[in-house]
Structure formats: C-alpha cells, structure tokens
mmCIF file of C-alpha atoms and ligand atoms in Angstrom:
data_model
loop_
_atom_site.group_PDB
_atom_site.id
_atom_site.type_symbol
_atom_site.label_atom_id
_atom_site.label_comp_id
_atom_site.label_asym_id
_atom_site.label_seq_id
_atom_site.Cartn_x
_atom_site.Cartn_y
_atom_site.Cartn_z
ATOM 1 C CA MET A 1 110.755 69.543 97.312
ATOM 2 C CA GLU A 2 112.444 71.007 100.384
ATOM 3 C CA ARG A 3 112.643 74.635 101.281
ATOM 4 C CA ASN A 4 116.462 74.810 100.631
ATOM 5 C CA GLU A 5 115.967 73.562 97.028
ATOM 6 C CA ILE A 6 114.039 76.554 95.960
ATOM 7 C CA LYS A 7 117.067 78.805 95.680
ATOM 8 C CA ALA A 8 118.441 76.767 92.914
ATOM 9 C CA LEU A 9 115.322 77.632 90.756
ATOM 10 C CA VAL A 10 115.910 81.285 91.207
ATOM 11 C CA ARG A 11 117.684 83.364 88.428
ATOM 12 C CA ARG A 12 121.147 84.298 89.534
ATOM 13 C CA ASN A 13 120.707 87.967 88.858
ATOM 14 C CA ILE A 14 117.661 88.132 91.215
ATOM 15 C CA ILE A 15 119.545 86.317 94.027
ATOM 16 C CA GLU A 16 122.238 88.897 93.613
ATOM 17 C CA LEU A 17 119.786 91.886 93.122
ATOM 18 C CA GLU A 18 120.271 94.924 95.320
ATOM 19 C CA PRO A 19 116.676 96.185 95.416
ATOM 20 C CA TYR A 20 115.691 99.879 95.317
ATOM 21 C CA SER A 21 115.608 101.281 98.796
ATOM 22 C CA THR A 22 112.851 103.862 99.240
ATOM 23 C CA ALA A 23 112.873 106.736 101.519
ATOM 24 C CA ARG A 24 110.402 104.827 103.691
ATOM 25 C CA ASP A 25 112.794 101.895 103.864
ATOM 26 C CA GLU A 26 115.553 104.096 105.149
ATOM 27 C CA TYR A 27 113.452 105.766 107.918
ATOM 28 C CA GLN A 28 110.512 103.945 109.129
ATOM 29 C CA GLY A 29 109.058 106.172 111.749
ATOM 30 C CA THR A 30 105.558 107.848 111.048
ATOM 31 C CA LEU A 31 106.000 111.074 112.994
ATOM 32 C CA GLY A 32 108.424 113.885 112.211
ATOM 33 C CA THR A 33 109.269 116.460 109.613
ATOM 34 C CA PHE A 34 109.581 114.546 106.414
ATOM 35 C CA LEU A 35 112.050 116.078 104.125
ATOM 36 C CA ASP A 36 113.446 113.012 102.661
ATOM 37 C CA ALA A 37 111.379 112.010 99.625
ATOM 38 C CA ASN A 38 111.048 115.226 97.614
ATOM 39 C CA GLU A 39 107.293 115.157 98.206
ATOM 40 C CA SER A 40 105.183 118.220 98.141
ATOM 41 C CA PRO A 41 104.814 119.550 101.804
ATOM 42 C CA TYR A 42 101.292 120.770 101.013
ATOM 43 C CA PRO A 43 98.629 118.221 102.068
ATOM 44 C CA THR A 44 96.362 117.008 99.190
ATOM 45 C CA GLY A 45 95.499 113.695 100.877
ATOM 46 C CA TYR A 46 97.889 112.077 98.445
ATOM 47 C CA ASN A 47 101.111 114.035 98.683
ATOM 48 C CA ARG A 48 103.082 111.385 100.509
ATOM 49 C CA TYR A 49 104.313 108.143 98.901
ATOM 50 C CA PRO A 50 102.299 105.061 99.908
ATOM 51 C CA ASP A 51 103.550 102.285 102.156
ATOM 52 C CA PRO A 52 105.842 100.220 99.717
ATOM 53 C CA HIS A 53 105.257 97.041 101.836
ATOM 54 C CA GLN A 54 101.481 97.476 102.223
ATOM 55 C CA LYS A 55 101.882 96.541 105.988
ATOM 56 C CA ALA A 56 98.411 97.382 107.173
ATOM 57 C CA LEU A 57 96.790 95.766 104.174
ATOM 58 C CA LYS A 58 98.907 92.524 104.510
ATOM 59 C CA GLU A 59 98.030 92.317 108.295
ATOM 60 C CA LYS A 60 94.361 92.455 107.565
ATOM 61 C CA ILE A 61 94.591 89.917 104.765
ATOM 62 C CA SER A 62 96.713 87.734 107.116
ATOM 63 C CA ARG A 63 93.895 87.819 109.754
ATOM 64 C CA ILE A 64 91.263 86.992 107.040
ATOM 65 C CA LYS A 65 93.169 84.188 105.403
ATOM 66 C CA GLY A 66 95.039 82.717 108.391
ATOM 67 C CA VAL A 67 98.406 83.134 106.555
ATOM 68 C CA SER A 68 101.381 85.057 108.133
ATOM 69 C CA ALA A 69 101.906 88.562 106.544
ATOM 70 C CA SER A 70 105.375 87.413 105.635
ATOM 71 C CA ARG A 71 103.959 84.984 103.303
ATOM 72 C CA ILE A 72 101.740 87.419 101.386
ATOM 73 C CA PHE A 73 102.540 89.442 98.292
ATOM 74 C CA VAL A 74 100.242 92.088 97.105
ATOM 75 C CA GLY A 75 100.293 92.918 93.317
ATOM 76 C CA ASN A 76 98.696 95.365 90.933
ATOM 77 C CA GLY A 77 96.217 92.569 90.097
ATOM 78 C CA SER A 78 97.151 88.906 89.816
ATOM 79 C CA ASP A 79 98.634 89.864 86.588
ATOM 80 C CA GLU A 80 101.536 91.571 88.302
ATOM 81 C CA ALA A 81 102.122 88.556 90.515
ATOM 82 C CA ILE A 82 102.208 86.274 87.447
ATOM 83 C CA ASP A 83 104.708 88.641 85.672
ATOM 84 C CA VAL A 84 106.975 88.900 88.833
ATOM 85 C CA LEU A 85 107.018 85.137 89.136
ATOM 86 C CA MET A 86 108.215 84.925 85.691
ATOM 87 C CA ARG A 87 111.016 87.433 86.334
ATOM 88 C CA VAL A 88 112.109 85.769 89.507
ATOM 89 C CA PHE A 89 112.310 82.225 88.190
ATOM 90 C CA CYS A 90 112.518 82.095 84.333
ATOM 91 C CA ARG A 91 115.632 83.021 82.353
ATOM 92 C CA PRO A 92 114.600 84.522 79.127
ATOM 93 C CA GLY A 93 115.346 82.356 76.134
ATOM 94 C CA LYS A 94 116.262 79.406 78.355
ATOM 95 C CA ASP A 95 113.595 78.321 80.777
ATOM 96 C CA ASN A 96 109.988 77.259 80.085
ATOM 97 C CA ILE A 97 106.628 77.016 81.955
ATOM 98 C CA VAL A 98 104.028 74.400 81.745
ATOM 99 C CA ALA A 99 100.307 75.497 81.775
ATOM 100 C CA ILE A 100 97.032 73.704 81.174
ATOM 101 C CA SER A 101 94.926 74.678 78.096
ATOM 102 C CA PRO A 102 92.411 76.020 77.799
ATOM 103 C CA SER A 103 93.031 78.414 80.674
ATOM 104 C CA TYR A 104 93.677 81.962 81.726
ATOM 105 C CA GLY A 105 95.487 83.851 78.959
ATOM 106 C CA MET A 106 97.792 85.927 80.964
ATOM 107 C CA TYR A 107 100.215 83.010 81.814
ATOM 108 C CA SER A 108 101.242 82.683 78.212
ATOM 109 C CA VAL A 109 101.269 86.473 77.553
ATOM 110 C CA ALA A 110 103.481 87.087 80.588
ATOM 111 C CA ALA A 111 105.726 84.213 79.403
ATOM 112 C CA ASP A 112 105.802 85.628 75.860
ATOM 113 C CA ILE A 113 106.699 89.040 77.164
ATOM 114 C CA ASN A 114 109.624 87.555 79.135
ATOM 115 C CA ASP A 115 110.732 85.355 76.245
ATOM 116 C CA VAL A 116 109.874 82.222 78.148
ATOM 117 C CA GLU A 117 108.631 79.121 76.258
ATOM 118 C CA VAL A 118 105.089 77.951 77.078
ATOM 119 C CA ARG A 119 104.401 74.280 77.045
ATOM 120 C CA LYS A 120 100.555 73.902 77.009
ATOM 121 C CA VAL A 121 99.041 70.610 78.030
ATOM 122 C CA GLN A 122 95.484 70.180 76.685
ATOM 123 C CA LEU A 123 92.890 69.228 79.180
ATOM 124 C CA SER A 124 90.657 66.248 78.168
ATOM 125 C CA GLU A 125 87.308 66.884 76.479
ATOM 126 C CA ASP A 126 85.486 67.267 79.790
ATOM 127 C CA PHE A 127 88.238 69.559 81.063
ATOM 128 C CA SER A 128 89.676 67.081 83.523
ATOM 129 C CA LEU A 129 93.379 67.006 84.197
ATOM 130 C CA ASN A 130 95.908 64.223 83.752
ATOM 131 C CA VAL A 131 98.860 64.609 86.240
ATOM 132 C CA ASP A 132 101.119 62.412 84.278
ATOM 133 C CA ASP A 133 100.617 64.452 81.106
ATOM 134 C CA MET A 134 101.666 67.570 83.092
ATOM 135 C CA LEU A 135 104.793 66.035 84.536
ATOM 136 C CA ALA A 136 105.710 64.498 81.106
ATOM 137 C CA ALA A 137 105.729 68.120 79.555
ATOM 138 C CA CYS A 138 108.303 69.285 82.009
ATOM 139 C CA ASP A 139 112.082 69.134 81.593
ATOM 140 C CA GLY A 140 115.102 70.243 83.595
ATOM 141 C CA ASN A 141 114.308 74.037 82.535
ATOM 142 C CA THR A 142 110.760 74.001 83.669
ATOM 143 C CA ARG A 143 110.599 76.539 86.366
ATOM 144 C CA LEU A 144 106.896 77.202 86.770
ATOM 145 C CA MET A 145 103.698 75.264 86.403
ATOM 146 C CA PHE A 146 100.319 77.108 86.214
ATOM 147 C CA LEU A 147 97.150 75.406 87.229
ATOM 148 C CA CYS A 148 93.931 77.476 87.428
ATOM 149 C CA SER A 149 91.399 75.949 89.801
ATOM 150 C CA PRO A 150 88.431 76.602 89.436
ATOM 151 C CA ASN A 151 89.623 76.968 85.806
ATOM 152 C CA ASN A 152 88.745 79.845 83.666
ATOM 153 C CA PRO A 153 87.029 79.433 81.121
ATOM 154 C CA SER A 154 85.940 75.782 81.940
ATOM 155 C CA GLY A 155 84.643 76.536 85.398
ATOM 156 C CA ASN A 156 85.734 73.151 86.953
ATOM 157 C CA ALA A 157 87.918 72.932 89.985
ATOM 158 C CA PHE A 158 90.529 70.141 90.084
ATOM 159 C CA PRO A 159 90.640 67.552 92.899
ATOM 160 C CA VAL A 160 92.918 68.726 95.669
ATOM 161 C CA GLU A 161 94.848 65.331 95.638
ATOM 162 C CA GLN A 162 95.800 65.955 91.987
ATOM 163 C CA LEU A 163 97.152 69.450 92.670
ATOM 164 C CA VAL A 164 98.994 68.202 95.692
ATOM 165 C CA SER A 165 100.338 65.316 93.850
ATOM 166 C CA LEU A 166 101.603 67.651 91.144
ATOM 167 C CA ALA A 167 103.272 69.953 93.691
ATOM 168 C CA ASP A 168 104.871 66.942 95.436
ATOM 169 C CA ASN A 169 106.284 65.520 92.099
ATOM 170 C CA PHE A 170 107.199 68.689 90.149
ATOM 171 C CA LYS A 171 110.699 70.004 90.491
ATOM 172 C CA GLY A 172 109.754 73.668 90.128
ATOM 173 C CA MET A 173 107.258 76.245 91.409
ATOM 174 C CA MET A 174 103.747 75.167 91.265
ATOM 175 C CA VAL A 175 101.399 78.211 90.832
ATOM 176 C CA VAL A 176 97.657 77.463 91.605
ATOM 177 C CA ASP A 177 95.419 80.413 90.530
ATOM 178 C CA GLU A 178 92.458 80.430 92.839
ATOM 179 C CA ALA A 179 90.724 83.627 91.512
ATOM 180 C CA TYR A 180 87.388 81.776 91.751
ATOM 181 C CA VAL A 181 87.949 79.819 94.947
ATOM 182 C CA ASP A 182 85.297 81.691 96.918
ATOM 183 C CA PHE A 183 82.657 80.083 94.667
ATOM 184 C CA SER A 184 84.099 76.609 94.767
ATOM 185 C CA SER A 185 82.920 73.481 96.617
ATOM 186 C CA LEU A 186 86.568 72.439 96.983
ATOM 187 C CA PRO A 187 88.793 73.967 99.527
ATOM 188 C CA SER A 188 91.815 76.369 98.846
ATOM 189 C CA LEU A 189 95.388 75.081 98.850
ATOM 190 C CA LEU A 190 96.411 77.788 101.309
ATOM 191 C CA GLY A 191 96.287 75.104 104.033
ATOM 192 C CA GLN A 192 98.985 73.136 102.250
ATOM 193 C CA LEU A 193 101.589 75.977 102.131
ATOM 194 C CA ASP A 194 103.445 74.788 105.162
ATOM 195 C CA ARG A 195 103.956 71.324 103.731
ATOM 196 C CA LEU A 196 104.664 72.475 100.118
ATOM 197 C CA PRO A 197 107.439 74.996 99.899
ATOM 198 C CA ASN A 198 107.217 75.050 96.059
ATOM 199 C CA LEU A 199 103.605 76.128 96.130
ATOM 200 C CA VAL A 200 102.348 79.548 95.219
ATOM 201 C CA VAL A 201 98.648 80.302 95.582
ATOM 202 C CA LEU A 202 97.268 83.206 93.677
ATOM 203 C CA GLN A 203 94.006 84.862 94.774
ATOM 204 C CA THR A 204 92.528 88.245 93.866
ATOM 205 C CA LEU A 205 90.172 90.901 95.306
ATOM 206 C CA SER A 206 88.763 91.361 91.712
ATOM 207 C CA LYS A 207 86.002 88.681 91.678
ATOM 208 C CA ALA A 208 84.097 87.684 94.842
ATOM 209 C CA ARG A 209 85.445 90.721 96.715
ATOM 210 C CA GLY A 210 84.155 93.062 94.117
ATOM 211 C CA MET A 211 87.274 95.249 93.677
ATOM 212 C CA ALA A 212 88.219 94.638 90.124
ATOM 213 C CA ALA A 213 88.741 98.348 89.609
ATOM 214 C CA LEU A 214 91.164 98.666 92.415
ATOM 215 C CA ARG A 215 93.678 96.114 90.911
ATOM 216 C CA LEU A 216 94.662 93.937 93.867
ATOM 217 C CA GLY A 217 96.030 90.482 93.436
ATOM 218 C CA LEU A 218 97.530 88.297 96.052
ATOM 219 C CA ALA A 219 100.181 85.685 96.093
ATOM 220 C CA PHE A 220 100.740 83.404 99.089
ATOM 221 C CA ALA A 221 104.029 81.414 99.235
ATOM 222 C CA ASP A 222 107.027 80.500 101.283
ATOM 223 C CA GLU A 223 108.620 83.561 102.969
ATOM 224 C CA TYR A 224 111.689 83.270 100.804
ATOM 225 C CA VAL A 225 109.678 83.332 97.513
ATOM 226 C CA ILE A 226 107.694 86.394 98.852
ATOM 227 C CA LYS A 227 110.862 88.172 99.705
ATOM 228 C CA LEU A 228 112.183 87.715 96.144
ATOM 229 C CA MET A 229 108.906 88.775 94.558
ATOM 230 C CA SER A 230 108.990 91.922 96.696
ATOM 231 C CA MET A 231 112.502 92.832 95.576
ATOM 232 C CA VAL A 232 111.437 92.547 91.930
ATOM 233 C CA LYS A 233 108.155 94.419 91.965
ATOM 234 C CA TYR A 234 107.891 98.293 91.486
ATOM 235 C CA PRO A 235 108.637 99.788 94.829
ATOM 236 C CA TYR A 236 105.302 101.553 95.129
ATOM 237 C CA ASN A 237 103.157 99.043 93.066
ATOM 238 C CA ILE A 238 99.968 99.550 95.198
ATOM 239 C CA ASN A 239 98.814 103.188 95.350
ATOM 240 C CA ALA A 240 97.567 104.839 98.577
ATOM 241 C CA ALA A 241 93.962 105.042 97.455
ATOM 242 C CA ALA A 242 93.781 101.294 96.676
ATOM 243 C CA GLN A 243 95.456 100.365 99.967
ATOM 244 C CA LYS A 244 93.014 102.524 101.983
ATOM 245 C CA LEU A 245 89.843 101.519 100.076
ATOM 246 C CA ALA A 246 90.755 97.761 100.286
ATOM 247 C CA LEU A 247 91.432 98.052 104.060
ATOM 248 C CA ASP A 248 87.896 99.447 104.448
ATOM 249 C CA MET A 249 86.210 97.051 102.006
ATOM 250 C CA LEU A 250 87.800 94.054 103.488
ATOM 251 C CA ASP A 251 85.496 94.471 106.551
ATOM 252 C CA GLU A 252 82.552 93.336 104.468
ATOM 253 C CA ASP A 253 81.269 89.867 104.998
ATOM 254 C CA ILE A 254 80.855 88.772 101.409
ATOM 255 C CA SER A 255 79.237 85.396 102.139
ATOM 256 C CA PRO A 256 75.631 86.518 101.428
ATOM 257 C CA LYS A 257 76.628 87.742 97.981
ATOM 258 C CA VAL A 258 78.695 84.677 97.311
ATOM 259 C CA GLU A 259 75.911 82.421 98.458
ATOM 260 C CA GLN A 260 73.486 84.280 96.129
ATOM 261 C CA ILE A 261 75.803 83.976 93.154
ATOM 262 C CA LYS A 262 76.226 80.212 93.817
ATOM 263 C CA ALA A 263 72.490 79.711 94.095
ATOM 264 C CA GLN A 264 71.917 81.793 90.959
ATOM 265 C CA ARG A 265 74.574 79.709 89.135
ATOM 266 C CA GLU A 266 72.631 76.489 89.942
ATOM 267 C CA MET A 267 69.294 78.115 88.872
ATOM 268 C CA LEU A 268 70.976 79.292 85.546
ATOM 269 C CA ALA A 269 72.532 75.858 85.002
ATOM 270 C CA GLY A 270 69.269 74.114 85.501
ATOM 271 C CA ARG A 271 67.327 76.477 83.143
ATOM 272 C CA LEU A 272 70.096 76.790 80.434
ATOM 273 C CA GLY A 273 70.476 72.938 80.327
ATOM 274 C CA SER A 274 66.831 72.639 79.367
ATOM 275 C CA PHE A 275 67.144 74.635 76.203
ATOM 276 C CA GLY A 276 67.493 72.802 72.874
ATOM 277 C CA CYS A 277 70.255 75.121 71.613
ATOM 278 C CA VAL A 278 72.400 74.284 74.580
ATOM 279 C CA LYS A 279 74.353 71.132 73.566
ATOM 280 C CA LYS A 280 76.522 70.883 76.739
ATOM 281 C CA LEU A 281 76.519 72.622 80.012
ATOM 282 C CA TYR A 282 79.846 72.310 81.929
ATOM 283 C CA PRO A 283 79.657 71.980 85.847
ATOM 284 C CA SER A 284 80.950 75.120 87.371
ATOM 285 C CA ASP A 285 82.765 75.826 90.727
ATOM 286 C CA ALA A 286 83.138 79.519 89.649
ATOM 287 C CA ASN A 287 80.834 82.567 89.196
ATOM 288 C CA PHE A 288 80.431 81.758 85.459
ATOM 289 C CA ILE A 289 79.027 78.934 83.327
ATOM 290 C CA LEU A 290 80.478 77.642 80.093
ATOM 291 C CA ILE A 291 77.882 76.288 77.581
ATOM 292 C CA LYS A 292 78.308 74.635 74.166
ATOM 293 C CA VAL A 293 75.644 75.709 71.794
ATOM 294 C CA ASP A 294 74.534 74.983 68.263
ATOM 295 C CA ASP A 295 75.594 78.254 66.804
ATOM 296 C CA PRO A 296 77.905 80.244 69.160
ATOM 297 C CA ASN A 297 78.328 83.268 66.982
ATOM 298 C CA ARG A 298 74.629 83.567 66.177
ATOM 299 C CA LEU A 299 73.635 83.327 69.782
ATOM 300 C CA TYR A 300 76.420 85.769 70.798
ATOM 301 C CA GLU A 301 75.009 88.339 68.266
ATOM 302 C CA HIS A 302 71.473 87.675 69.492
ATOM 303 C CA PHE A 303 72.571 88.473 73.024
ATOM 304 C CA LEU A 304 74.338 91.565 71.857
ATOM 305 C CA SER A 305 71.138 92.807 69.995
ATOM 306 C CA ARG A 306 69.393 92.589 73.355
ATOM 307 C CA GLY A 307 72.251 94.434 75.132
ATOM 308 C CA ILE A 308 73.725 91.362 76.786
ATOM 309 C CA ILE A 309 77.371 90.855 76.509
ATOM 310 C CA VAL A 310 78.831 87.420 77.160
ATOM 311 C CA ARG A 311 82.232 86.017 76.288
ATOM 312 C CA ASN A 312 82.580 84.174 72.951
ATOM 313 C CA ARG A 313 85.113 81.272 73.546
ATOM 314 C CA ASN A 314 84.389 79.630 70.206
ATOM 315 C CA ARG A 315 87.906 80.191 68.886
ATOM 316 C CA VAL A 316 89.623 78.859 71.933
ATOM 317 C CA LYS A 317 91.081 75.422 71.390
ATOM 318 C CA GLY A 318 88.975 72.868 73.397
ATOM 319 C CA CYS A 319 86.097 75.340 73.654
ATOM 320 C CA GLU A 320 84.733 75.221 70.222
ATOM 321 C CA GLY A 321 81.101 76.193 70.184
ATOM 322 C CA CYS A 322 81.390 77.706 73.631
ATOM 323 C CA LEU A 323 80.021 80.815 75.356
ATOM 324 C CA ARG A 324 81.119 81.808 78.774
ATOM 325 C CA ILE A 325 78.360 83.524 80.844
ATOM 326 C CA THR A 326 79.059 85.318 84.064
ATOM 327 C CA VAL A 327 76.448 84.817 86.863
ATOM 328 C CA GLY A 328 74.833 88.301 87.364
ATOM 329 C CA THR A 329 72.179 89.627 89.686
ATOM 330 C CA PRO A 330 68.822 87.740 89.692
ATOM 331 C CA ASP A 331 67.337 90.421 87.350
ATOM 332 C CA GLU A 332 70.245 90.162 84.960
ATOM 333 C CA ASN A 333 69.928 86.374 84.924
ATOM 334 C CA VAL A 334 66.298 86.503 84.099
ATOM 335 C CA LYS A 335 67.052 88.926 81.194
ATOM 336 C CA LEU A 336 69.622 86.348 79.982
ATOM 337 C CA LEU A 337 67.204 83.459 80.178
ATOM 338 C CA GLU A 338 64.498 85.532 78.370
ATOM 339 C CA ALA A 339 66.972 86.134 75.608
ATOM 340 C CA VAL A 340 67.708 82.457 75.197
ATOM 341 C CA GLU A 341 64.032 81.708 75.149
ATOM 342 C CA ALA A 342 63.420 84.331 72.364
ATOM 343 C CA TYR A 343 66.324 82.722 70.575
ATOM 344 C CA GLU A 344 64.785 79.288 70.756
ATOM 345 C CA LYS A 345 61.433 80.616 69.395
ATOM 346 C CA GLY A 346 63.232 82.216 66.409
ATOM 347 C CA ASP A 347 62.351 85.711 67.733
ATOM 348 C CA ILE A 348 65.730 87.203 66.549
ATOM 349 C CA ARG A 349 66.181 90.923 65.770
HETATM 350 C C1 PLP B 401 89.881 87.307 86.717
HETATM 351 C C2 PLP B 401 91.021 86.343 86.917
HETATM 352 C C3 PLP B 401 92.082 86.810 87.722
HETATM 353 C C4 PLP B 401 92.242 88.187 88.401
HETATM 354 O O1 PLP B 401 93.050 88.931 87.739
HETATM 355 P P1 PLP B 401 93.302 90.370 88.427
HETATM 356 O O2 PLP B 401 94.505 90.784 87.710
HETATM 357 O O3 PLP B 401 93.752 90.039 89.811
HETATM 358 O O4 PLP B 401 92.095 91.135 88.251
HETATM 359 C C5 PLP B 401 93.151 85.791 87.814
HETATM 360 N N1 PLP B 401 93.168 84.667 87.362
HETATM 361 C C6 PLP B 401 92.184 84.265 86.612
HETATM 362 C C7 PLP B 401 92.097 82.766 86.145
HETATM 363 C C8 PLP B 401 90.978 85.101 86.399
HETATM 364 O O5 PLP B 401 89.995 84.646 85.635
#
C-alpha cells in the first residue's frame, strides 16, 4: 500500500474534524504570566495542565526506539491506542476488523463498543498463523487487522515474514501489538515502518518497563496516522505525574531484568514440562507460559489455596485445559514449582 492510499481508509468525519485547541496550543511559550487556562494560580505541583502533546516524553521514546517523535502516539495504555484506531478508521455499523483468536481481549471489546464487526480467525492448534486465512476473512470494509506478536495468551511470536506479507497484501491498516516484544527472540517490526505505511506497531510501558500503574501505551505509525490519532484522543490524555515519572523511569536499563525473566522462563518451562499433570507446554517468546494440564480448574484452585494466582484460560476457545502463568521473581517461581510438586503428590488442601 502507498502512503497516499491511507486517506481513503479514514472516516470522513475524522478527516474533516476540527480538533479541540487547548490553551497550550494557542500559546506555546513556557515563560510568562499564564492567565489563559482558568487554572489555579497557587502552586500545588499540579495546578497547570500537562503538555497535551507529551513532547519531552516523545523525544525520549524517540531516542530509545530510533523512531522520529512525529511517528509516536502516547496513549492512556495501549487500550487507548486501540480504541482511537477504531474511531479513526472504522465506521460504526459498517466497517469490520479482522483479528486472530485466541488473542488479547481488548481488540474485540473496543470494536464492540464502537459497533464494529469483529471477524475472528482461529489460529491452528499449535497457535501458528495462516496468512491466507487472514486475508480471506477480509472484505472491502475491513479497515483494521490485529495481530499480537508475541501473542497473548499463547506466548508465541509469529515469523516476521508472515507479518510483513500480511501488511503487504492487506488493503487496510495492519496493527501489530508488540506488548511482549522485549522478551522475544524475534525482532520488532519498528524497522519496517518506513517501508509499510499501513503498519501500526503497538508497544507498552506496562510490561518489561514495569509501569503498568502509570498507564502508558505507545503506537508507532506513519506521521499522517499519528496526526489523526492525536486529533481524536482526549486533549490531556496523559497526566503530568505519569509524564514526569515515565521520563525519569525511562533512564533505567531494563536489560538485566529482561534477561533474568527470560532465563527464569526457560527454567520454568523445563521444570513444568517434567510434571505428569502438564500435558502440553507451549513455547513462549513472552514473560508468561501457557500450559495445558489434566484438570485446569482443580490445579487453579490448588494454586489459589497456596496464595498463588494464575490466569485460568480454560474457557477460551483454543485454550481448553490451559492456565497462563506469568514469570515472577526466582522466589515466586520456586513457590509455583513447589505448588505443582505438591499437586502431583496429591497434597491438596
Ligand atoms: C498487557 C497487554 C497490553 C498492555 O496494555 P496497556 O493498556 O498498555 O497496559 C497490550 N497488549 C497486550 C496483548 C497485552 O497483553
């Protein structure tokens, strides 16, 4: 797809939208006597509205990711980016999205809220992807395609060639959710943005970066797409405290923590795979492991009785019998393994 073809995918009312202009849009200086935003003049540390464009934060992310700031959208979690994409591209009651299944639940929730049809394409039994099935699910009204890689809850990353081939052949916006990319053996698609104007890469500060409570999700895309998303978001979608804290926390080199989690993941996979109650252990490129067990509800309750909370995915189509276990600290992982050992011995409270 060419850059100039994207406009045809955008809702007419969004192209014509006159976005809200904040006081800080109309006067951009930082020094002076500010009597333009009806703020309290008494300093509390938070009496002034935050930067609606998150300029400093985007500059820092730009340096870390090697993507120009004009190609970065910062949302109140990835969830905001997902919802804003729906509102930019999908006409309620008319357009549809295509997404893999099983996958992250927010794609269909955001679509449902926006009255956008969801076409789910089931992954194969080993959670691999069929590119032709994805393309066959599309029609002239398919505006967005959602691929999560590494995928939640299966944990596998899809081959880059498959994702690129989808973006090349799909006549809509291809959204690749890379929430777990820091833990993956496969590279990010960020390097493909130049070549693929219909690509949107989602990342988040919630997982490897350890800022889930700050609610900061990132979208990387063509400048035009980012401009549209910025028009549609709430003007002050990222509060000042979150912007400031993220700026400071982004100085951390997270690679030692990421490496430890990856090493612990491999340790856990090895150990879990040796238990008789574990029928299948799916390879993971993320910070969690999906296992298929003999009696998921019983093992889930057993974990709970020992104060360990995992995610029961037994009722998700394609994940029957499965529990999803996040990789914790070495101590937490030992506690988990001890619980499985007790379960195997029939030592159940
Ligand atoms: C956790 C997760 C996210 C992160 O969402 P935030 O709103 O940024 O916290 C995004 N996508 C997937 C697939 C996830 O599992």
